[in-house]
Structure formats: structure tokens, C-alpha cells
């Protein structure tokens, strides 16, 4: 079967098979076991450049396999900018994978905060979901705390409300002295 062939190719580390594995993954999105076997074979083959080509596919299953394999392989050189285009993907599985992978890379905290800052007040429902998906993972980092501070100090009530909601979504976040005026104003207000 296809799953056993994928396992065998992974064990042999046959990098010439990367294209076929990625193509098969594009057709296997509905078969979780097969898709996993194909992804794992790509991880075992450990050919970063060949697997990277999967990110340009129009097939969500191919992109998904490439994302996970690129993150997990030993030869990984994956960077935040490689995943950024997938953060707002119309494909929920691709979007969720990109966000999950980013959340496991604390070294990308500045890139995540810069993305959030770049939005200004253009936060639609997709971006709002992304804020709630990623903020808890980076909430203790200075760049993300600066972003939360900017929301709390914003002129719009909606920005402060969003900041309060994001802070509340974070487990055991440390209070920043720069947040005191916004909290005090909200608690002392009418």
C-alpha cells in the first residue's frame, strides 16, 4: 500500500522521492494515517530544499505535509517568513498548522509582534483568531508585551478591550508596570 511504500522510502532516505511523496500527500488529506506516513517519510528523508517546494503547491495536503516536515526535520532552516503566508490561509488545516508551528518557536517572538504591530487597527475576525492563537505562547516575551502595552495605551476603547481579553487568555502572565494606568482607568471608571 501507499503508506508502507512511504515508510520504506523514508527508511531508505531516498530524496528523489520527495516530489512523489508531496504529490501523494496532496491527494491524501482525508486519510490521516496515510498523510502522516507521507509526512513522516519526508521528515526521515530530511531534504529541506526538496520539501520546501511543497509550500508552493495549490494542494492543501501537500502544503500541510511540507509545513510539518520542514518544522520537524533535522535539516530544518524554517523561518517565520516561510510560514507567514499561511497564517491567514483559507484552508483551516493549513492555517492551524502554521499557527501551531509558530507557537512552538519562541525565538520568533519579535517577528510575531512585528506582524501584529503592522496590522494597526485592521484586525478582522481571522486576525483576531490569530491573536488569540499566538499571544499565549509569546505573552512573556518583551516584543509581545510591548504590543499588549500599545493596545492598552491606545485611544480606542476596542483596543484596550482586546488587550484585556488577550491578557486574560494567557496563563499566569506577569503584570507589567506599564499596564497599570490602563487597568487603573478601567477599574476606576464609571
JSON list of C-alpha atoms in Angstrom, two decimals:
[
{"chain": "A", "resi": 1, "resn": "UNK", "atom": "CA", "xyz": [0.00, 0.00, 0.00]},
{"chain": "A", "resi": 2, "resn": "UNK", "atom": "CA", "xyz": [0.94, 3.63, -0.28]},
{"chain": "A", "resi": 3, "resn": "UNK", "atom": "CA", "xyz": [1.61, 4.04, 3.46]},
{"chain": "A", "resi": 4, "resn": "UNK", "atom": "CA", "xyz": [4.08, 1.15, 3.51]},
{"chain": "A", "resi": 5, "resn": "UNK", "atom": "CA", "xyz": [5.80, 2.50, 0.41]},
{"chain": "A", "resi": 6, "resn": "UNK", "atom": "CA", "xyz": [6.13, 5.89, 2.10]},
{"chain": "A", "resi": 7, "resn": "UNK", "atom": "CA", "xyz": [7.62, 4.28, 5.21]},
{"chain": "A", "resi": 8, "resn": "UNK", "atom": "CA", "xyz": [10.10, 2.33, 3.06]},
{"chain": "A", "resi": 9, "resn": "UNK", "atom": "CA", "xyz": [11.15, 5.46, 1.16]},
{"chain": "A", "resi": 10, "resn": "UNK", "atom": "CA", "xyz": [11.63, 7.30, 4.45]},
{"chain": "A", "resi": 11, "resn": "UNK", "atom": "CA", "xyz": [13.76, 4.50, 5.87]},
{"chain": "A", "resi": 12, "resn": "UNK", "atom": "CA", "xyz": [15.90, 4.48, 2.73]},
{"chain": "A", "resi": 13, "resn": "UNK", "atom": "CA", "xyz": [16.14, 8.30, 2.89]},
{"chain": "A", "resi": 14, "resn": "UNK", "atom": "CA", "xyz": [15.60, 8.40, -0.83]},
{"chain": "A", "resi": 15, "resn": "UNK", "atom": "CA", "xyz": [15.47, 12.13, -1.54]},
{"chain": "A", "resi": 16, "resn": "UNK", "atom": "CA", "xyz": [14.46, 11.55, -5.16]},
{"chain": "A", "resi": 17, "resn": "UNK", "atom": "CA", "xyz": [11.08, 10.52, -3.75]},
{"chain": "A", "resi": 18, "resn": "UNK", "atom": "CA", "xyz": [10.26, 13.89, -2.17]},
{"chain": "A", "resi": 19, "resn": "UNK", "atom": "CA", "xyz": [8.25, 15.14, -5.13]},
{"chain": "A", "resi": 20, "resn": "UNK", "atom": "CA", "xyz": [6.17, 11.97, -5.29]},
{"chain": "A", "resi": 21, "resn": "UNK", "atom": "CA", "xyz": [5.62, 11.99, -1.53]},
{"chain": "A", "resi": 22, "resn": "UNK", "atom": "CA", "xyz": [4.48, 15.62, -1.61]},
{"chain": "A", "resi": 23, "resn": "UNK", "atom": "CA", "xyz": [2.14, 14.90, -4.54]},
{"chain": "A", "resi": 24, "resn": "UNK", "atom": "CA", "xyz": [0.69, 11.89, -2.74]},
{"chain": "A", "resi": 25, "resn": "UNK", "atom": "CA", "xyz": [0.19, 13.98, 0.39]},
{"chain": "A", "resi": 26, "resn": "UNK", "atom": "CA", "xyz": [-1.86, 16.39, -1.71]},
{"chain": "A", "resi": 27, "resn": "UNK", "atom": "CA", "xyz": [-4.25, 13.57, -2.52]},
{"chain": "A", "resi": 28, "resn": "UNK", "atom": "CA", "xyz": [-4.26, 12.04, 0.97]},
{"chain": "A", "resi": 29, "resn": "UNK", "atom": "CA", "xyz": [-5.54, 14.84, 3.18]},
{"chain": "A", "resi": 30, "resn": "UNK", "atom": "CA", "xyz": [-8.70, 12.90, 4.02]},
{"chain": "A", "resi": 31, "resn": "UNK", "atom": "CA", "xyz": [-6.71, 9.80, 5.05]},
{"chain": "A", "resi": 32, "resn": "UNK", "atom": "CA", "xyz": [-4.95, 10.86, 8.24]},
{"chain": "A", "resi": 33, "resn": "UNK", "atom": "CA", "xyz": [-2.87, 7.72, 8.63]},
{"chain": "A", "resi": 34, "resn": "UNK", "atom": "CA", "xyz": [-1.60, 7.88, 5.05]},
{"chain": "A", "resi": 35, "resn": "UNK", "atom": "CA", "xyz": [-0.98, 11.62, 5.24]},
{"chain": "A", "resi": 36, "resn": "UNK", "atom": "CA", "xyz": [1.00, 11.10, 8.45]},
{"chain": "A", "resi": 37, "resn": "UNK", "atom": "CA", "xyz": [3.07, 8.31, 6.84]},
{"chain": "A", "resi": 38, "resn": "UNK", "atom": "CA", "xyz": [3.89, 10.53, 3.86]},
{"chain": "A", "resi": 39, "resn": "UNK", "atom": "CA", "xyz": [4.81, 13.45, 6.12]},
{"chain": "A", "resi": 40, "resn": "UNK", "atom": "CA", "xyz": [6.98, 11.24, 8.31]},
{"chain": "A", "resi": 41, "resn": "UNK", "atom": "CA", "xyz": [8.77, 9.90, 5.24]},
{"chain": "A", "resi": 42, "resn": "UNK", "atom": "CA", "xyz": [9.63, 13.49, 4.27]},
{"chain": "A", "resi": 43, "resn": "UNK", "atom": "CA", "xyz": [10.95, 14.10, 7.79]},
{"chain": "A", "resi": 44, "resn": "UNK", "atom": "CA", "xyz": [13.10, 10.97, 7.59]},
{"chain": "A", "resi": 45, "resn": "UNK", "atom": "CA", "xyz": [14.45, 11.82, 4.15]},
{"chain": "A", "resi": 46, "resn": "UNK", "atom": "CA", "xyz": [15.48, 15.18, 5.60]},
{"chain": "A", "resi": 47, "resn": "UNK", "atom": "CA", "xyz": [15.86, 17.06, 2.31]},
{"chain": "A", "resi": 48, "resn": "UNK", "atom": "CA", "xyz": [14.93, 20.61, 3.22]},
{"chain": "A", "resi": 49, "resn": "UNK", "atom": "CA", "xyz": [15.13, 22.13, -0.26]},
{"chain": "A", "resi": 50, "resn": "UNK", "atom": "CA", "xyz": [13.10, 19.41, -1.95]},
{"chain": "A", "resi": 51, "resn": "UNK", "atom": "CA", "xyz": [10.44, 19.57, 0.77]},
{"chain": "A", "resi": 52, "resn": "UNK", "atom": "CA", "xyz": [10.34, 23.37, 0.69]},
{"chain": "A", "resi": 53, "resn": "UNK", "atom": "CA", "xyz": [8.95, 23.15, -2.84]},
{"chain": "A", "resi": 54, "resn": "UNK", "atom": "CA", "xyz": [5.77, 21.74, -1.33]},
{"chain": "A", "resi": 55, "resn": "UNK", "atom": "CA", "xyz": [4.93, 25.14, 0.12]},
{"chain": "A", "resi": 56, "resn": "UNK", "atom": "CA", "xyz": [4.22, 26.46, -3.37]},
{"chain": "A", "resi": 57, "resn": "UNK", "atom": "CA", "xyz": [1.60, 23.79, -4.09]},
{"chain": "A", "resi": 58, "resn": "UNK", "atom": "CA", "xyz": [-2.07, 24.60, -4.55]},
{"chain": "A", "resi": 59, "resn": "UNK", "atom": "CA", "xyz": [-2.97, 21.35, -2.78]},
{"chain": "A", "resi": 60, "resn": "UNK", "atom": "CA", "xyz": [-3.64, 21.89, 0.94]},
{"chain": "A", "resi": 61, "resn": "UNK", "atom": "CA", "xyz": [-2.48, 18.34, 1.73]},
{"chain": "A", "resi": 62, "resn": "UNK", "atom": "CA", "xyz": [0.87, 18.98, 0.07]},
{"chain": "A", "resi": 63, "resn": "UNK", "atom": "CA", "xyz": [1.36, 22.29, 1.86]},
{"chain": "A", "resi": 64, "resn": "UNK", "atom": "CA", "xyz": [0.36, 20.72, 5.18]},
{"chain": "A", "resi": 65, "resn": "UNK", "atom": "CA", "xyz": [2.82, 17.84, 4.80]},
{"chain": "A", "resi": 66, "resn": "UNK", "atom": "CA", "xyz": [5.58, 20.24, 3.79]},
{"chain": "A", "resi": 67, "resn": "UNK", "atom": "CA", "xyz": [4.92, 22.55, 6.75]},
{"chain": "A", "resi": 68, "resn": "UNK", "atom": "CA", "xyz": [5.08, 19.76, 9.31]},
{"chain": "A", "resi": 69, "resn": "UNK", "atom": "CA", "xyz": [8.03, 18.03, 7.69]},
{"chain": "A", "resi": 70, "resn": "UNK", "atom": "CA", "xyz": [10.04, 21.24, 7.34]},
{"chain": "A", "resi": 71, "resn": "UNK", "atom": "CA", "xyz": [9.49, 22.02, 11.00]},
{"chain": "A", "resi": 72, "resn": "UNK", "atom": "CA", "xyz": [10.42, 18.55, 12.25]},
{"chain": "A", "resi": 73, "resn": "UNK", "atom": "CA", "xyz": [13.33, 17.52, 10.02]},
{"chain": "A", "resi": 74, "resn": "UNK", "atom": "CA", "xyz": [16.91, 17.71, 11.30]},
{"chain": "A", "resi": 75, "resn": "UNK", "atom": "CA", "xyz": [17.98, 19.86, 8.36]},
{"chain": "A", "resi": 76, "resn": "UNK", "atom": "CA", "xyz": [15.28, 22.43, 9.05]},
{"chain": "A", "resi": 77, "resn": "UNK", "atom": "CA", "xyz": [16.01, 26.05, 8.28]},
{"chain": "A", "resi": 78, "resn": "UNK", "atom": "CA", "xyz": [12.39, 27.07, 8.62]},
{"chain": "A", "resi": 79, "resn": "UNK", "atom": "CA", "xyz": [11.83, 30.72, 9.44]},
{"chain": "A", "resi": 80, "resn": "UNK", "atom": "CA", "xyz": [8.81, 32.77, 10.41]},
{"chain": "A", "resi": 81, "resn": "UNK", "atom": "CA", "xyz": [8.65, 34.35, 6.96]},
{"chain": "A", "resi": 82, "resn": "UNK", "atom": "CA", "xyz": [8.24, 30.87, 5.41]},
{"chain": "A", "resi": 83, "resn": "UNK", "atom": "CA", "xyz": [5.05, 30.40, 7.42]},
{"chain": "A", "resi": 84, "resn": "UNK", "atom": "CA", "xyz": [3.65, 33.92, 7.32]},
{"chain": "A", "resi": 85, "resn": "UNK", "atom": "CA", "xyz": [1.71, 33.45, 4.05]},
{"chain": "A", "resi": 86, "resn": "UNK", "atom": "CA", "xyz": [-0.16, 30.52, 5.59]},
{"chain": "A", "resi": 87, "resn": "UNK", "atom": "CA", "xyz": [-1.31, 32.31, 8.75]},
{"chain": "A", "resi": 88, "resn": "UNK", "atom": "CA", "xyz": [-4.40, 33.61, 7.01]},
{"chain": "A", "resi": 89, "resn": "UNK", "atom": "CA", "xyz": [-4.90, 30.67, 4.65]},
{"chain": "A", "resi": 90, "resn": "UNK", "atom": "CA", "xyz": [-8.49, 29.94, 3.66]},
{"chain": "A", "resi": 91, "resn": "UNK", "atom": "CA", "xyz": [-7.68, 26.28, 4.40]},
{"chain": "A", "resi": 92, "resn": "UNK", "atom": "CA", "xyz": [-8.28, 25.73, 8.14]},
{"chain": "A", "resi": 93, "resn": "UNK", "atom": "CA", "xyz": [-5.83, 22.80, 8.42]},
{"chain": "A", "resi": 94, "resn": "UNK", "atom": "CA", "xyz": [-3.03, 24.78, 6.77]},
{"chain": "A", "resi": 95, "resn": "UNK", "atom": "CA", "xyz": [-3.78, 27.90, 8.80]},
{"chain": "A", "resi": 96, "resn": "UNK", "atom": "CA", "xyz": [-3.89, 25.93, 12.06]},
{"chain": "A", "resi": 97, "resn": "UNK", "atom": "CA", "xyz": [-0.65, 24.08, 11.28]},
{"chain": "A", "resi": 98, "resn": "UNK", "atom": "CA", "xyz": [1.19, 27.34, 10.55]},
{"chain": "A", "resi": 99, "resn": "UNK", "atom": "CA", "xyz": [-0.04, 28.85, 13.80]},
{"chain": "A", "resi": 100, "resn": "UNK", "atom": "CA", "xyz": [0.78, 25.74, 15.82]},
{"chain": "A", "resi": 101, "resn": "UNK", "atom": "CA", "xyz": [4.30, 25.57, 14.39]},
{"chain": "A", "resi": 102, "resn": "UNK", "atom": "CA", "xyz": [4.91, 29.27, 15.04]},
{"chain": "A", "resi": 103, "resn": "UNK", "atom": "CA", "xyz": [3.71, 28.91, 18.62]},
{"chain": "A", "resi": 104, "resn": "UNK", "atom": "CA", "xyz": [6.48, 26.36, 19.25]},
{"chain": "A", "resi": 105, "resn": "UNK", "atom": "CA", "xyz": [9.24, 28.75, 18.21]},
{"chain": "A", "resi": 106, "resn": "UNK", "atom": "CA", "xyz": [9.84, 31.28, 21.00]},
{"chain": "A", "resi": 107, "resn": "UNK", "atom": "CA", "xyz": [12.75, 32.72, 19.00]},
{"chain": "A", "resi": 108, "resn": "UNK", "atom": "CA", "xyz": [10.19, 34.16, 16.57]},
{"chain": "A", "resi": 109, "resn": "UNK", "atom": "CA", "xyz": [8.64, 36.44, 19.21]},
{"chain": "A", "resi": 110, "resn": "UNK", "atom": "CA", "xyz": [9.81, 39.68, 17.58]},
{"chain": "A", "resi": 111, "resn": "UNK", "atom": "CA", "xyz": [8.53, 38.58, 14.17]},
{"chain": "A", "resi": 112, "resn": "UNK", "atom": "CA", "xyz": [5.13, 37.71, 15.64]},
{"chain": "A", "resi": 113, "resn": "UNK", "atom": "CA", "xyz": [4.91, 41.05, 17.47]},
{"chain": "A", "resi": 114, "resn": "UNK", "atom": "CA", "xyz": [6.00, 42.94, 14.33]},
{"chain": "A", "resi": 115, "resn": "UNK", "atom": "CA", "xyz": [3.25, 41.24, 12.37]},
{"chain": "A", "resi": 116, "resn": "UNK", "atom": "CA", "xyz": [0.68, 42.28, 14.97]},
{"chain": "A", "resi": 117, "resn": "UNK", "atom": "CA", "xyz": [2.01, 45.86, 15.03]},
{"chain": "A", "resi": 118, "resn": "UNK", "atom": "CA", "xyz": [1.86, 46.00, 11.22]},
{"chain": "A", "resi": 119, "resn": "UNK", "atom": "CA", "xyz": [-1.89, 45.48, 11.29]},
{"chain": "A", "resi": 120, "resn": "UNK", "atom": "CA", "xyz": [-2.60, 48.72, 13.12]},
{"chain": "A", "resi": 121, "resn": "UNK", "atom": "CA", "xyz": [-6.34, 48.75, 13.70]},
{"chain": "A", "resi": 122, "resn": "UNK", "atom": "CA", "xyz": [-7.06, 46.43, 10.75]},
{"chain": "A", "resi": 123, "resn": "UNK", "atom": "CA", "xyz": [-7.99, 43.40, 12.80]},
{"chain": "A", "resi": 124, "resn": "UNK", "atom": "CA", "xyz": [-10.66, 41.28, 11.16]},
{"chain": "A", "resi": 125, "resn": "UNK", "atom": "CA", "xyz": [-12.01, 38.01, 12.59]},
{"chain": "A", "resi": 126, "resn": "UNK", "atom": "CA", "xyz": [-9.19, 35.93, 11.07]},
{"chain": "A", "resi": 127, "resn": "UNK", "atom": "CA", "xyz": [-6.54, 38.17, 12.59]},
{"chain": "A", "resi": 128, "resn": "UNK", "atom": "CA", "xyz": [-8.38, 38.27, 15.90]},
{"chain": "A", "resi": 129, "resn": "UNK", "atom": "CA", "xyz": [-8.36, 34.46, 15.97]},
{"chain": "A", "resi": 130, "resn": "UNK", "atom": "CA", "xyz": [-4.64, 34.54, 15.21]},
{"chain": "A", "resi": 131, "resn": "UNK", "atom": "CA", "xyz": [-4.05, 36.93, 18.10]},
{"chain": "A", "resi": 132, "resn": "UNK", "atom": "CA", "xyz": [-5.78, 34.52, 20.47]},
{"chain": "A", "resi": 133, "resn": "UNK", "atom": "CA", "xyz": [-3.95, 31.53, 18.97]},
{"chain": "A", "resi": 134, "resn": "UNK", "atom": "CA", "xyz": [-0.46, 33.03, 19.27]},
{"chain": "A", "resi": 135, "resn": "UNK", "atom": "CA", "xyz": [-0.45, 35.56, 22.11]},
{"chain": "A", "resi": 136, "resn": "UNK", "atom": "CA", "xyz": [-0.50, 32.97, 24.94]},
{"chain": "A", "resi": 137, "resn": "UNK", "atom": "CA", "xyz": [2.66, 31.34, 23.56]},
{"chain": "A", "resi": 138, "resn": "UNK", "atom": "CA", "xyz": [4.58, 34.62, 23.39]},
{"chain": "A", "resi": 139, "resn": "UNK", "atom": "CA", "xyz": [2.97, 36.66, 26.17]},
{"chain": "A", "resi": 140, "resn": "UNK", "atom": "CA", "xyz": [6.07, 36.68, 28.39]},
{"chain": "A", "resi": 141, "resn": "UNK", "atom": "CA", "xyz": [8.36, 37.95, 25.63]},
{"chain": "A", "resi": 142, "resn": "UNK", "atom": "CA", "xyz": [9.23, 41.67, 25.59]},
{"chain": "A", "resi": 143, "resn": "UNK", "atom": "CA", "xyz": [8.10, 42.27, 21.98]},
{"chain": "A", "resi": 144, "resn": "UNK", "atom": "CA", "xyz": [4.65, 40.79, 22.60]},
{"chain": "A", "resi": 145, "resn": "UNK", "atom": "CA", "xyz": [4.34, 42.62, 25.91]},
{"chain": "A", "resi": 146, "resn": "UNK", "atom": "CA", "xyz": [5.15, 45.84, 24.01]},
{"chain": "A", "resi": 147, "resn": "UNK", "atom": "CA", "xyz": [2.31, 45.03, 21.62]},
{"chain": "A", "resi": 148, "resn": "UNK", "atom": "CA", "xyz": [-0.10, 44.46, 24.51]},
{"chain": "A", "resi": 149, "resn": "UNK", "atom": "CA", "xyz": [1.07, 47.73, 26.09]},
{"chain": "A", "resi": 150, "resn": "UNK", "atom": "CA", "xyz": [0.40, 49.57, 22.83]},
{"chain": "A", "resi": 151, "resn": "UNK", "atom": "CA", "xyz": [-3.14, 48.20, 22.76]},
{"chain": "A", "resi": 152, "resn": "UNK", "atom": "CA", "xyz": [-3.71, 49.15, 26.39]},
{"chain": "A", "resi": 153, "resn": "UNK", "atom": "CA", "xyz": [-2.43, 52.68, 25.74]},
{"chain": "A", "resi": 154, "resn": "UNK", "atom": "CA", "xyz": [-4.42, 53.04, 22.54]},
{"chain": "A", "resi": 155, "resn": "UNK", "atom": "CA", "xyz": [-7.06, 55.72, 22.12]},
{"chain": "A", "resi": 156, "resn": "UNK", "atom": "CA", "xyz": [-9.82, 53.34, 21.09]},
{"chain": "A", "resi": 157, "resn": "UNK", "atom": "CA", "xyz": [-11.79, 51.52, 23.75]},
{"chain": "A", "resi": 158, "resn": "UNK", "atom": "CA", "xyz": [-11.83, 48.48, 21.46]},
{"chain": "A", "resi": 159, "resn": "UNK", "atom": "CA", "xyz": [-8.03, 48.25, 21.54]},
{"chain": "A", "resi": 160, "resn": "UNK", "atom": "CA", "xyz": [-7.98, 48.28, 25.34]},
{"chain": "A", "resi": 161, "resn": "UNK", "atom": "CA", "xyz": [-10.77, 45.72, 25.47]},
{"chain": "A", "resi": 162, "resn": "UNK", "atom": "CA", "xyz": [-8.85, 43.47, 23.05]},
{"chain": "A", "resi": 163, "resn": "UNK", "atom": "CA", "xyz": [-5.72, 43.81, 25.19]},
{"chain": "A", "resi": 164, "resn": "UNK", "atom": "CA", "xyz": [-7.64, 42.87, 28.33]},
{"chain": "A", "resi": 165, "resn": "UNK", "atom": "CA", "xyz": [-9.13, 39.85, 26.55]},
{"chain": "A", "resi": 166, "resn": "UNK", "atom": "CA", "xyz": [-5.73, 38.74, 25.24]},
{"chain": "A", "resi": 167, "resn": "UNK", "atom": "CA", "xyz": [-4.13, 39.11, 28.68]},
{"chain": "A", "resi": 168, "resn": "UNK", "atom": "CA", "xyz": [-6.99, 37.14, 30.23]},
{"chain": "A", "resi": 169, "resn": "UNK", "atom": "CA", "xyz": [-6.40, 34.37, 27.67]},
{"chain": "A", "resi": 170, "resn": "UNK", "atom": "CA", "xyz": [-2.80, 33.96, 28.85]},
{"chain": "A", "resi": 171, "resn": "UNK", "atom": "CA", "xyz": [-1.99, 31.61, 31.69]},
{"chain": "A", "resi": 172, "resn": "UNK", "atom": "CA", "xyz": [-0.02, 33.24, 34.50]},
{"chain": "A", "resi": 173, "resn": "UNK", "atom": "CA", "xyz": [1.08, 36.28, 32.56]},
{"chain": "A", "resi": 174, "resn": "UNK", "atom": "CA", "xyz": [3.21, 38.63, 34.63]},
{"chain": "A", "resi": 175, "resn": "UNK", "atom": "CA", "xyz": [1.76, 42.09, 35.19]},
{"chain": "A", "resi": 176, "resn": "UNK", "atom": "CA", "xyz": [3.77, 44.85, 33.51]},
{"chain": "A", "resi": 177, "resn": "UNK", "atom": "CA", "xyz": [4.08, 48.19, 35.31]},
{"chain": "A", "resi": 178, "resn": "UNK", "atom": "CA", "xyz": [3.32, 49.95, 32.01]},
{"chain": "A", "resi": 179, "resn": "UNK", "atom": "CA", "xyz": [-0.14, 48.39, 32.12]},
{"chain": "A", "resi": 180, "resn": "UNK", "atom": "CA", "xyz": [-1.11, 49.97, 35.43]},
{"chain": "A", "resi": 181, "resn": "UNK", "atom": "CA", "xyz": [-2.65, 53.19, 34.04]},
{"chain": "A", "resi": 182, "resn": "UNK", "atom": "CA", "xyz": [-4.98, 51.27, 31.70]},
{"chain": "A", "resi": 183, "resn": "UNK", "atom": "CA", "xyz": [-6.05, 48.84, 34.39]},
{"chain": "A", "resi": 184, "resn": "UNK", "atom": "CA", "xyz": [-6.50, 51.64, 36.94]},
{"chain": "A", "resi": 185, "resn": "UNK", "atom": "CA", "xyz": [-8.55, 53.75, 34.50]},
{"chain": "A", "resi": 186, "resn": "UNK", "atom": "CA", "xyz": [-10.78, 50.79, 33.67]},
{"chain": "A", "resi": 187, "resn": "UNK", "atom": "CA", "xyz": [-11.28, 49.83, 37.30]},
{"chain": "A", "resi": 188, "resn": "UNK", "atom": "CA", "xyz": [-11.80, 53.43, 38.48]},
{"chain": "A", "resi": 189, "resn": "UNK", "atom": "CA", "xyz": [-14.04, 54.35, 35.56]},
{"chain": "A", "resi": 190, "resn": "UNK", "atom": "CA", "xyz": [-17.83, 54.76, 35.60]}
]
